[in-house]
Coordinates of C-alpha atoms in Angstrom, one line a residue:
M508 CA 234.6 82.7 96.1
R509 CA 238.1 82.0 94.9
R510 CA 238.2 78.8 96.8
T511 CA 234.8 77.8 95.3
N512 CA 236.2 78.4 91.8
I513 CA 239.2 76.4 92.5
L514 CA 237.1 73.5 93.7
F515 CA 234.9 73.7 90.6
A516 CA 238.0 73.8 88.4
T517 CA 239.5 70.8 90.2
A518 CA 236.3 68.8 90.0
G519 CA 236.1 69.6 86.2
T520 CA 239.6 68.5 85.7
I521 CA 239.0 65.2 87.5
L522 CA 235.8 64.7 85.5
L523 CA 237.7 65.4 82.2
A524 CA 240.5 63.0 83.2
S525 CA 238.0 60.2 83.7
C526 CA 236.3 60.8 80.4
S527 CA 236.9 58.1 78.0
G528 CA 237.1 60.6 75.1
W529 CA 239.9 62.5 76.8
Q530 CA 241.8 59.3 77.5
L531 CA 241.4 58.2 73.9
A532 CA 242.7 61.5 72.7
Q533 CA 245.7 61.4 74.9
G534 CA 246.3 57.8 74.0
D535 CA 246.2 58.6 70.3
K536 CA 248.6 61.5 70.8
A537 CA 251.1 59.3 72.7
Y538 CA 250.7 56.5 70.1
A539 CA 251.5 59.0 67.3
R540 CA 254.6 60.1 69.1
M541 CA 255.6 56.4 69.7
A542 CA 255.3 57.0 73.4
Y543 CA 253.8 53.5 73.8
A544 CA 254.1 53.3 77.6
R545 CA 251.9 56.4 78.0
A546 CA 249.6 55.3 75.2
S547 CA 249.1 52.0 77.0
A548 CA 248.0 53.7 80.2
H549 CA 245.5 56.0 78.4
Y550 CA 244.0 53.2 76.3
G551 CA 243.7 51.0 79.3
K552 CA 241.7 53.6 81.2
A553 CA 239.5 54.2 78.1
L554 CA 238.8 50.6 77.5
S555 CA 238.0 50.0 81.1
E556 CA 235.0 52.3 80.6
N557 CA 233.7 49.8 78.0
V558 CA 234.9 51.5 74.9
D559 CA 234.6 48.9 72.2
D560 CA 235.6 51.0 69.2
R561 CA 237.3 48.7 66.7
A562 CA 240.0 51.2 65.7
V563 CA 240.8 51.9 69.3
L564 CA 241.1 48.2 70.1
L565 CA 243.5 47.7 67.2
R566 CA 245.7 50.7 68.2
A567 CA 245.7 49.5 71.8
A568 CA 246.6 45.9 70.6
D569 CA 249.5 47.3 68.5
T570 CA 250.7 49.3 71.5
E571 CA 250.8 46.3 73.7
R572 CA 252.5 44.3 70.9
R573 CA 255.3 46.9 70.6
L574 CA 255.7 46.8 74.4
R575 CA 256.0 43.0 74.1
H576 CA 253.0 42.5 76.3
H577 CA 251.9 39.5 74.2
A578 CA 249.0 38.3 76.3
E579 CA 247.4 41.7 76.5
A580 CA 247.9 42.3 72.8
A581 CA 246.3 38.9 72.0
D582 CA 243.3 39.7 74.1
L583 CA 242.8 43.0 72.4
Y584 CA 243.2 41.6 68.9
G585 CA 240.7 38.8 69.8
K586 CA 238.1 41.4 70.8
A587 CA 238.7 43.3 67.6
L588 CA 238.3 40.1 65.6
K589 CA 234.9 39.4 67.1
S590 CA 233.5 42.5 65.4
G591 CA 234.7 41.4 62.0
P592 CA 237.6 40.1 59.9
L593 CA 241.0 41.8 60.4
G594 CA 243.0 43.5 57.7
A595 CA 246.1 41.7 56.4
E596 CA 248.6 43.6 58.6
D597 CA 246.6 43.3 61.8
A598 CA 246.0 39.6 61.1
I599 CA 249.8 39.1 60.7
R600 CA 250.5 41.0 63.9
Y601 CA 247.9 39.0 65.7
G602 CA 249.4 35.8 64.4
E603 CA 252.9 36.9 65.5
V604 CA 251.6 37.6 69.0
L605 CA 250.0 34.2 69.1
M606 CA 253.2 32.5 68.0
A607 CA 255.0 34.2 70.9
L608 CA 252.4 32.7 73.3
G609 CA 252.9 29.3 71.8
K610 CA 249.5 29.1 70.2
R611 CA 250.7 28.1 66.8
N612 CA 247.5 26.6 65.5
E613 CA 245.6 29.8 66.1
A614 CA 248.5 31.8 64.7
S615 CA 248.3 29.7 61.5
E616 CA 244.6 30.6 61.1
R617 CA 245.4 34.3 61.3
F618 CA 248.2 34.0 58.8
M619 CA 245.9 32.2 56.4
D620 CA 243.4 35.1 56.8
A621 CA 246.1 37.5 55.8
L622 CA 247.2 35.3 52.9
A623 CA 243.6 35.1 51.6
L624 CA 243.6 38.9 51.5
N625 CA 247.1 39.1 49.8
P626 CA 248.1 35.9 48.2
E627 CA 251.4 37.4 47.0
R628 CA 252.8 37.6 50.5
S629 CA 255.4 34.9 50.4
E630 CA 256.7 35.7 53.9
V631 CA 253.2 34.8 55.2
R632 CA 253.3 31.4 53.5
D633 CA 256.6 30.8 55.3
L634 CA 255.0 31.7 58.6
I635 CA 252.1 29.3 58.0
L636 CA 254.7 26.5 57.3
S637 CA 256.6 27.6 60.4
C638 CA 253.5 27.0 62.5
E639 CA 253.0 23.6 61.0
Q640 CA 256.5 22.3 61.2
D641 CA 257.7 22.8 64.8
A642 CA 259.8 19.7 64.6
L643 CA 262.0 21.3 61.9
F644 CA 263.3 23.8 64.4
L645 CA 264.1 21.2 67.0
Q646 CA 266.3 18.9 64.9
D647 CA 269.6 20.5 66.1
S648 CA 268.5 21.3 69.6
A649 CA 270.9 18.8 71.2
R650 CA 273.8 20.5 69.4
Y651 CA 273.8 23.6 71.7
V652 CA 274.2 24.3 75.4
V653 CA 272.7 27.7 76.2
S654 CA 272.9 29.7 79.4
A655 CA 272.2 33.3 80.4
L656 CA 275.3 35.5 81.0
P657 CA 275.7 36.5 84.7
I658 CA 275.8 40.2 83.8
D659 CA 273.3 42.0 86.1
G660 CA 271.9 45.5 86.7
F661 CA 270.2 45.9 83.3
T662 CA 266.5 46.1 82.5
N663 CA 267.5 45.1 78.9
A664 CA 270.7 44.1 77.3
F665 CA 271.3 42.9 73.8
S666 CA 273.6 42.7 70.7
P667 CA 276.8 41.3 72.4
I668 CA 280.0 41.8 70.4
P669 CA 283.3 40.2 71.5
Y670 CA 285.8 42.9 72.2
A671 CA 289.2 42.7 74.0
D672 CA 288.8 40.2 76.9
G673 CA 285.0 40.5 77.1
L674 CA 281.9 41.9 75.4
V675 CA 280.6 45.2 74.3
F676 CA 276.8 45.3 74.4
T677 CA 273.8 47.7 74.2
G678 CA 272.1 48.0 77.6
E679 CA 269.5 49.9 79.6
R680 CA 270.4 50.3 83.3
A681 CA 267.8 49.1 85.7
D682 CA 268.6 52.0 88.1
A683 CA 268.7 54.7 85.4
T684 CA 267.9 58.1 86.9
S685 CA 268.0 60.2 83.8
R686 CA 265.1 60.9 81.4
S687 CA 262.8 58.0 80.6
N688 CA 262.4 56.7 77.1
P689 CA 258.8 57.4 76.0
W690 CA 258.7 54.1 74.0
N691 CA 258.5 51.9 77.0
G692 CA 259.0 54.2 80.0
N693 CA 262.5 52.8 80.7
G694 CA 265.9 54.5 80.5
Y695 CA 267.8 55.2 77.3
L696 CA 270.3 52.7 75.8
D697 CA 274.1 53.1 76.1
L698 CA 277.1 51.0 75.1
F699 CA 278.8 49.0 77.9
Y700 CA 281.8 46.7 78.3
A701 CA 282.0 43.7 80.6
R702 CA 285.3 41.8 81.1
K703 CA 285.2 38.0 81.2
R704 CA 287.2 36.3 83.9
S705 CA 285.9 32.8 83.4
F706 CA 283.0 30.8 82.0
A707 CA 280.7 31.9 84.9
I708 CA 282.4 35.0 86.3
W709 CA 282.2 38.4 84.6
E710 CA 283.2 41.7 86.0
A711 CA 280.5 44.4 86.4
A712 CA 279.7 46.1 83.2
V713 CA 280.9 49.7 82.7
P714 CA 280.0 52.4 80.1
L715 CA 282.4 52.6 77.2
P716 CA 284.9 55.4 78.1
G717 CA 284.8 58.5 76.0
D718 CA 282.2 60.5 74.3
V719 CA 280.1 57.9 72.6
N720 CA 277.3 57.6 75.2
G721 CA 275.1 60.7 75.4
A722 CA 271.6 61.8 76.3
Y723 CA 269.6 59.4 74.1
H724 CA 270.1 56.0 72.5
E725 CA 273.5 54.5 71.6
G726 CA 274.1 51.0 70.2
P727 CA 274.5 48.4 68.8
A728 CA 278.2 48.6 67.8
C729 CA 280.9 46.7 65.9
F730 CA 284.7 47.0 65.7
S731 CA 287.5 46.8 63.2
A732 CA 289.8 43.9 63.4
D733 CA 292.4 45.9 65.3
G734 CA 289.8 47.1 67.8
R735 CA 290.6 50.8 67.3
T736 CA 287.7 51.8 65.1
M737 CA 284.1 51.5 66.2
F738 CA 280.9 51.9 64.2
F739 CA 277.7 52.4 66.2
S740 CA 274.1 53.5 66.0
R741 CA 273.0 56.6 67.8
S742 CA 269.8 58.7 68.1
N743 CA 269.9 61.9 66.0
Y744 CA 270.6 64.6 68.6
Y745 CA 272.9 67.5 69.2
R746 CA 274.0 68.1 72.7
S747 CA 270.8 67.3 74.7
K748 CA 268.4 68.2 71.9
L749 CA 266.7 65.5 69.9
L750 CA 266.6 66.5 66.2
K751 CA 263.6 65.8 64.1
N752 CA 262.7 66.1 60.4
E753 CA 259.8 68.0 58.8
I754 CA 257.2 65.4 59.8
D755 CA 258.3 65.3 63.4
E756 CA 260.3 62.1 63.2
S757 CA 263.7 61.5 64.8
N758 CA 265.7 58.7 63.1
I759 CA 268.7 56.6 64.0
K760 CA 272.1 57.5 62.5
L761 CA 275.3 55.6 62.1
F762 CA 278.6 57.0 63.5
R763 CA 282.3 56.1 63.5
A764 CA 284.5 56.6 66.5
T765 CA 288.2 55.9 67.1
L766 CA 290.1 54.8 70.2
D767 CA 292.7 57.3 71.5
S768 CA 296.0 56.5 73.3
S769 CA 294.3 56.9 76.7
G770 CA 291.7 54.2 75.9
H771 CA 288.8 56.7 75.3
W772 CA 286.5 56.7 72.3
G773 CA 286.1 60.0 70.4
D774 CA 286.7 61.7 67.1
M775 CA 283.2 60.8 66.0
H776 CA 282.1 61.2 62.4
E777 CA 278.7 60.7 60.7
F778 CA 278.3 58.0 58.1
A779 CA 278.1 59.4 54.6
Y780 CA 274.6 57.9 53.9
N781 CA 272.8 59.1 57.1
S782 CA 269.6 61.0 56.6
D783 CA 267.0 62.8 58.7
D784 CA 264.3 61.1 56.7
Y785 CA 265.2 57.4 57.4
S786 CA 267.2 55.4 59.9
V787 CA 270.6 53.9 59.3
G788 CA 272.2 51.8 62.1
Q789 CA 273.0 48.3 63.5
P790 CA 276.4 48.1 61.8
A791 CA 278.6 45.0 61.1
I792 CA 282.0 45.3 59.5
S793 CA 283.8 42.5 57.5
G794 CA 287.1 41.2 58.9
D795 CA 289.2 43.0 56.2
G796 CA 287.3 46.3 56.9
R797 CA 286.2 46.6 53.2
V798 CA 282.5 45.9 53.6
L799 CA 280.1 47.7 56.0
Y800 CA 276.7 46.1 56.6
F801 CA 273.9 48.0 58.2
V802 CA 270.1 48.2 58.6
S803 CA 267.9 50.9 57.1
D804 CA 264.4 51.7 56.1
M805 CA 265.7 54.0 53.3
P806 CA 264.0 54.0 49.9
G807 CA 264.7 50.8 48.1
T808 CA 263.8 48.5 50.9
L809 CA 261.7 45.3 50.2
G810 CA 259.8 45.6 53.4
G811 CA 260.0 47.4 56.7
K812 CA 263.7 47.3 57.4
D813 CA 266.4 45.7 55.2
I814 CA 270.1 44.9 55.4
F815 CA 272.3 47.0 53.1
R816 CA 276.0 47.1 52.5
C817 CA 278.6 49.6 51.4
V818 CA 282.0 48.6 49.9
N819 CA 285.1 50.8 50.6
N820 CA 286.5 51.7 47.3
G821 CA 289.8 53.1 48.7
T822 CA 288.5 56.7 48.8
G823 CA 285.4 56.2 50.9
W824 CA 282.2 54.1 51.1
G825 CA 280.5 53.3 47.9
P826 CA 276.7 53.6 47.6
P827 CA 274.4 51.4 49.7
E828 CA 273.5 48.1 48.1
N829 CA 270.4 46.2 49.2
L830 CA 271.3 42.5 49.9
G831 CA 268.4 41.5 47.8
P832 CA 265.3 39.2 48.1
T833 CA 267.2 36.1 49.2
V834 CA 268.0 37.8 52.5
N835 CA 265.5 40.6 52.7
T836 CA 261.8 40.1 52.8
A837 CA 258.6 42.1 53.2
G838 CA 259.2 41.7 56.9
D839 CA 262.1 43.1 58.9
E840 CA 265.7 42.0 58.6
M841 CA 267.9 43.4 61.4
F842 CA 270.9 43.0 63.7
P843 CA 273.6 41.7 61.2
T844 CA 276.9 40.3 62.4
I845 CA 279.8 38.9 60.4
C846 CA 281.8 35.9 61.6
G847 CA 284.3 34.8 59.0
D848 CA 282.4 34.5 55.7
V849 CA 279.0 33.9 57.4
L850 CA 276.4 36.7 57.8
Y851 CA 274.1 36.2 60.8
F852 CA 271.0 38.3 61.0
A853 CA 267.5 38.4 62.6
S854 CA 264.3 38.4 60.7
T855 CA 260.6 38.4 61.4
A856 CA 260.0 36.4 58.2
H857 CA 261.6 33.3 56.4
M858 CA 260.8 30.1 58.2
N859 CA 260.4 31.5 61.7
M860 CA 259.7 30.3 65.2
G861 CA 258.1 33.6 66.2
G862 CA 259.3 37.2 66.7
L863 CA 262.8 37.8 65.4
D864 CA 264.7 34.6 64.6
I865 CA 268.4 34.3 63.9
F866 CA 269.5 33.1 60.4
S867 CA 272.8 32.4 58.7
T868 CA 273.8 33.0 55.1
H869 CA 277.0 33.4 53.1
A870 CA 278.0 34.9 49.8
E871 CA 277.2 32.6 46.9
G872 CA 278.2 33.9 43.5
A873 CA 276.8 37.4 43.0
G874 CA 274.1 36.7 45.7
W875 CA 273.5 34.9 48.9
S876 CA 272.8 31.4 50.0
R877 CA 269.3 30.5 51.2
P878 CA 269.1 31.7 54.9
E879 CA 269.1 28.9 57.4
N880 CA 267.2 29.2 60.7
M881 CA 269.5 28.5 63.6
G882 CA 266.8 26.5 65.3
Y883 CA 266.1 25.9 68.9
P884 CA 267.5 26.7 71.5
I885 CA 269.3 29.6 69.8
N886 CA 265.9 30.7 68.5
S887 CA 262.6 30.7 70.4
A888 CA 259.0 32.0 70.0
F889 CA 260.3 35.4 71.2
D890 CA 262.8 37.9 69.8
D891 CA 266.3 36.4 69.3
L892 CA 269.0 38.5 67.7
G893 CA 272.6 39.6 67.6
M894 CA 274.5 36.2 67.3
T895 CA 278.2 35.9 67.1
L896 CA 280.3 32.7 66.7
S897 CA 284.0 32.2 67.6
E898 CA 286.5 31.4 64.9
D899 CA 286.7 27.8 65.9
G900 CA 282.9 27.5 65.8
K901 CA 282.7 26.1 69.3
H902 CA 281.0 28.9 71.3
G903 CA 279.3 32.2 70.8
Y904 CA 276.8 34.8 72.1
F905 CA 273.4 36.1 71.3
S906 CA 270.5 38.0 73.0
S907 CA 266.9 37.1 73.5
D908 CA 263.8 38.4 75.4
R909 CA 262.5 34.8 76.1
S910 CA 262.7 35.6 79.8
G911 CA 260.5 38.6 79.5
R912 CA 263.3 41.1 78.9
D913 CA 266.3 41.3 76.6
R914 CA 269.2 39.3 78.1
L915 CA 272.6 38.2 77.0
Y916 CA 273.2 34.5 76.4
Q917 CA 276.2 32.4 75.7
F918 CA 276.2 29.0 74.0
F919 CA 278.5 26.1 73.4
V920 CA 278.5 23.8 70.4
K921 CA 278.8 20.2 71.7
D922 CA 279.4 18.3 68.5
P923 CA 278.9 20.1 65.2
V924 CA 276.8 17.9 63.0
L925 CA 276.7 17.5 59.3
F926 CA 273.9 18.6 57.1
V927 CA 272.2 17.7 53.9
D928 CA 270.0 20.3 52.3
G929 CA 268.7 21.2 48.9
S930 CA 265.5 21.9 47.0
V931 CA 262.9 19.8 45.1
F932 CA 261.9 20.9 41.6
D933 CA 259.4 19.8 39.0
D934 CA 261.3 17.9 36.4
T935 CA 259.6 19.5 33.4
T936 CA 259.1 23.1 34.5
G937 CA 261.9 23.5 37.0
T938 CA 259.6 25.2 39.5
Y939 CA 259.9 24.6 43.2
L940 CA 257.8 21.9 44.7
P941 CA 256.5 22.6 48.3
Q942 CA 255.0 20.0 50.6
V943 CA 257.1 17.2 49.3
E944 CA 257.7 14.5 51.9
M945 CA 261.4 14.2 52.5
H946 CA 262.6 11.1 54.4
L947 CA 266.2 10.6 55.7
A948 CA 267.2 7.3 57.3
A949 CA 270.6 6.0 58.5
L950 CA 271.2 2.6 56.9
D951 CA 272.2 1.2 60.3
G952 CA 268.7 2.1 61.7
D953 CA 270.1 4.7 64.1
T954 CA 268.2 7.7 62.7
E955 CA 265.0 8.3 60.8
M956 CA 263.4 11.8 60.1
T957 CA 260.7 13.2 57.9
V958 CA 259.9 16.8 57.0
L959 CA 257.9 18.6 54.3
T960 CA 259.6 20.9 51.8
A961 CA 259.0 24.6 52.4
M962 CA 257.3 26.9 49.9
D963 CA 260.6 27.4 48.0
G964 CA 261.0 23.6 47.8
S965 CA 263.8 23.6 50.3
F966 CA 264.6 21.0 53.0
R967 CA 267.4 20.4 55.6
F968 CA 268.4 17.5 57.7
P969 CA 271.3 17.1 60.3
M970 CA 273.5 14.0 60.0
K971 CA 276.2 12.4 62.0
A972 CA 279.7 11.7 60.9
G973 CA 280.8 8.2 59.9
K974 CA 277.4 7.0 58.6
R975 CA 275.6 6.1 55.4
Y976 CA 272.1 7.6 54.8
R977 CA 269.2 7.1 52.4
L978 CA 267.4 10.4 51.3
E979 CA 264.1 9.9 49.7
A980 CA 261.6 12.4 48.1
R981 CA 258.0 11.3 47.9
M982 CA 254.9 13.0 46.5
E983 CA 251.6 11.7 45.3
G984 CA 251.4 11.5 41.5
R985 CA 255.2 11.7 41.0
L986 CA 258.0 9.2 40.8
T987 CA 259.8 8.7 44.2
E988 CA 263.5 9.7 44.0
S989 CA 266.2 8.5 46.4
R990 CA 269.8 9.2 47.0
E991 CA 272.5 7.6 49.2
I992 CA 274.8 9.9 51.2
S993 CA 277.9 8.8 53.0
T994 CA 279.4 11.0 55.8
E995 CA 282.3 8.6 56.3
G996 CA 285.5 10.6 56.4
S997 CA 283.7 14.0 56.4
V998 CA 284.8 16.7 58.8
N999 CA 282.3 18.3 61.1
G1000 CA 280.3 21.2 59.7
T1001 CA 280.3 19.8 56.1
S1002 CA 277.1 20.4 54.2
F1003 CA 275.9 18.1 51.4
R1004 CA 273.7 19.6 48.7
E1005 CA 271.1 17.5 47.0
N1006 CA 268.7 19.0 44.5
I1007 CA 266.0 16.6 43.3
H1008 CA 263.8 16.8 40.3
L1009 CA 260.6 14.8 40.5
I1010 CA 258.9 13.3 37.4
T1011 CA 255.1 13.4 37.1
V1012 CA 253.6 9.9 36.6
Q1013 CA 252.2 9.9 33.1
L1014 CA 251.4 6.6 31.3
D1015 CA 253.2 6.1 27.9
K1016 CA 255.2 9.3 28.0
P1017 CA 258.8 8.6 27.0
F1018 CA 261.7 9.9 29.1
L1019 CA 265.2 10.1 27.6
V1020 CA 268.0 8.3 29.4
E1021 CA 271.0 10.5 29.0
N1022 CA 274.5 9.3 28.2
I1023 CA 273.8 5.7 27.2
Y1024 CA 276.2 5.0 24.3
Y1025 CA 277.1 1.7 22.4
D1026 CA 280.1 0.8 20.3
Y1027 CA 279.4 0.6 16.6
D1028 CA 277.4 -2.5 15.7
K1029 CA 277.5 -3.6 19.4
W1030 CA 274.9 -3.9 22.1
D1031 CA 277.1 -4.6 25.2
I1032 CA 276.8 -2.1 28.0
R1033 CA 279.9 0.1 28.0
P1034 CA 281.5 1.1 31.4
D1035 CA 280.6 4.8 30.8
A1036 CA 276.9 3.8 30.5
A1037 CA 276.8 1.9 33.8
P1038 CA 276.4 5.0 36.1
E1039 CA 273.3 6.2 34.2
L1040 CA 271.7 2.7 34.3
D1041 CA 272.5 2.5 38.0
K1042 CA 270.5 5.7 38.5
L1043 CA 267.7 4.2 36.4
A1044 CA 267.7 1.0 38.5
K1045 CA 267.4 3.0 41.7
L1046 CA 264.5 5.0 40.2
F1047 CA 262.7 1.7 39.2
T1048 CA 263.2 0.1 42.6
D1049 CA 262.1 3.3 44.4
N1050 CA 258.7 3.0 42.7
P1051 CA 257.5 -0.6 43.1
R1052 CA 253.9 0.2 42.0
L1053 CA 255.0 1.0 38.5
T1054 CA 255.8 -1.2 35.4
F1055 CA 258.2 0.2 32.9
E1056 CA 259.2 -0.3 29.3
L1057 CA 262.8 0.4 28.3
S1058 CA 263.3 1.1 24.6
A1059 CA 266.2 1.6 22.3
H1060 CA 266.2 3.6 19.0
T1061 CA 268.6 3.9 16.1
D1062 CA 269.2 6.5 13.4
C1063 CA 268.1 5.8 9.8
R1064 CA 271.4 4.5 8.4
G1065 CA 271.3 0.8 7.6
S1066 CA 268.4 -1.3 6.6
D1067 CA 265.1 -1.2 8.6
L1068 CA 265.4 -4.9 9.6
Y1069 CA 269.0 -4.5 10.7
N1070 CA 268.2 -1.5 12.8
L1071 CA 265.2 -3.2 14.4
V1072 CA 267.3 -6.2 15.4
L1073 CA 270.2 -4.0 16.7
S1074 CA 267.9 -1.8 18.8
D1075 CA 266.1 -4.8 20.3
A1076 CA 269.4 -6.3 21.3
R1077 CA 270.5 -3.1 22.9
A1078 CA 267.2 -2.7 24.8
N1079 CA 267.5 -6.3 26.0
S1080 CA 271.1 -5.7 27.1
A1081 CA 270.1 -2.7 29.2
V1082 CA 267.1 -4.5 30.8
D1083 CA 269.4 -7.5 31.7
Y1084 CA 271.7 -5.0 33.4
L1085 CA 268.8 -3.5 35.4
I1086 CA 267.6 -6.9 36.5
R1087 CA 271.1 -7.7 37.7
M1088 CA 271.0 -4.5 39.7
G1089 CA 267.8 -5.7 41.5
V1090 CA 264.9 -4.5 39.3
D1091 CA 262.0 -7.0 39.4
P1092 CA 261.9 -8.7 36.0
D1093 CA 258.1 -8.7 36.1
R1094 CA 258.1 -4.9 36.2
I1095 CA 260.2 -4.1 33.2
T1096 CA 260.1 -5.0 29.5
S1097 CA 262.4 -4.2 26.6
K1098 CA 261.5 -3.0 23.1
G1099 CA 263.6 -2.1 20.1
Y1100 CA 262.0 0.4 17.7
G1101 CA 264.9 0.6 15.2
E1102 CA 264.5 3.8 13.1
S1103 CA 260.7 3.9 13.2
R1104 CA 260.3 6.7 15.8
P1105 CA 262.7 9.6 15.0
V1106 CA 262.4 12.7 17.2
N1107 CA 263.3 14.9 14.2
G1108 CA 263.0 15.0 10.4
C1109 CA 266.1 12.8 9.9
I1110 CA 264.7 9.9 7.9
D1111 CA 265.8 7.9 4.8
G1112 CA 266.4 10.1 1.7
R1113 CA 266.8 13.4 3.6
P1114 CA 270.2 15.1 4.3
C1115 CA 271.0 14.9 8.0
T1116 CA 273.7 16.3 10.2
E1117 CA 275.7 14.1 12.7
E1118 CA 273.7 15.9 15.5
D1119 CA 270.4 14.8 13.9
Y1120 CA 271.6 11.2 13.8
Q1121 CA 272.8 11.4 17.4
M1122 CA 269.4 12.7 18.6
N1123 CA 267.6 9.7 17.1
R1124 CA 270.1 7.1 18.6
R1125 CA 268.7 7.1 22.1
T1126 CA 267.5 5.0 25.0
E1127 CA 264.1 5.9 26.7
F1128 CA 261.8 4.6 29.4
K1129 CA 258.2 5.0 30.0
I1130 CA 255.6 4.0 32.6
V1131 CA 253.1 1.5 31.1
K1132 CA 251.2 0.5 34.2
V1133 CA 250.4 1.5 37.8
N1134 CA 250.0 -1.5 40.0
E1135 CA 248.4 -1.9 43.4
L1136 CA 250.7 -3.0 46.1
A1137 CA 249.7 -6.0 48.2
S1138 CA 251.8 -4.8 51.1
G1139 CA 254.6 -2.3 51.8
R1140 CA 254.7 1.4 52.2

């Protein structure tokens, strides 16, 4: 009888284990605990029994996404989409997975779905543009030589930091025999050191000596300039017990350790702003040791994870400061590193190739410069993070999972190029203009490139030293604007900033020409007026379809007839100058209006200030005709 009961019990257990409901329940429990490897197994068994519940499909898809199983995640999101439109977050995640698979057109469609549901999501607009402007990320690709570091024996390795004669990095041993990490079923992360012998030869990596590595996760880390103080991330645990808060979460904390005389790391102290309720980690320390950067999801973030900083005030670390919306987004900003005055970080947002991309920024006034995507081959459609650059700017390190797992890479900069960047604005409102066609051409015909401005009106081109370029901004319904840029005599790495304001084409609307002055009772073009007229000549020649009128105006002092004759002479003089500068005489006329068109109340018989008179003494131009071109661009 007892054997019969055991058989029945065993059969019941097998039956229960095969039941899709039981598998789903176990999958949901594992998912809630962020044990994604186990959740994946349970959801897989449940879905194999033809479970097509939409919520289950989405949880299973998110599980595979977190495990970086992109093809599996895309398949599950696709099945969920067939049953109806996705929510904004699921559409974004599906799009990110598709980007990782190189399916950028499909990814763009999912991002547009998300944007339709939430038009305020600026980071989604950037992702759409990212899908449409692949060429933008390839412009600097010839600049870098990238190769995987020959450091073996790790399932995953990332966040390399130069230290002593080698690198300290965060790694997960391939032969780990300790407890497995429930997130992905692999081992836990520790901090390792590998010594570099030569370009291609590295010694076997060893754990950092001392007490920093323990039972759970450690890393990434950063070091003070003298190499004797280390800041590092660590799971929240005591001895071998993982500590959790009231809602059963265990968060990452930031620690400081010091190097003792025997070369071991110890004397560990918690960071003052750690908390059981949110994570603080991934540190980066400035060269002078005064500013500590870190990543957190603490209250005050703009999205999932943001980069913060604390400034040492002499008695300790001041309160955390969010780096603000120029750097941080509604996505995730992570893995900061400091190299000189440049902050490198990884982001899932901004203009992005997919996954986490590496960006650079630097302090600019009270804020930060617009982050610049490092482009291919530093970035890829996968997760790229943890970049450092040598002081001479000629080589560095980063990590990426482009090979299917996190690996360490080194890169060399062949010939640092020069850059021109900037933003395009509406001339009247000052607002950014996206989708402006930007064209850069070397005057010797060597290079020609075209991109569209991003949602924030920004653009960026690489240039070569020793050349002259023409930069042109074109947009239907606006005056084309061009600039000439010379890189002759420029040192490598120089950036040229060109902000452009585009004027809307409106017939008979006058535009003031600034800084055109004449001597008393004269109409000759003074030397200080020539630069402004040179700009105007370029504007006219950039827009061959348009016919312009250039007009001169006087104040009300003197007789009407005298002022009319004087203004007409000044207008003629300015037009003659423009014709000498290459403007087609058939496309420009002159007109003197004397005192007949004041822009204020300063007329005969009324008291006026000198400022009133000056406002009325002016030179203007307006568009009087839009012509059809017989040929040309």
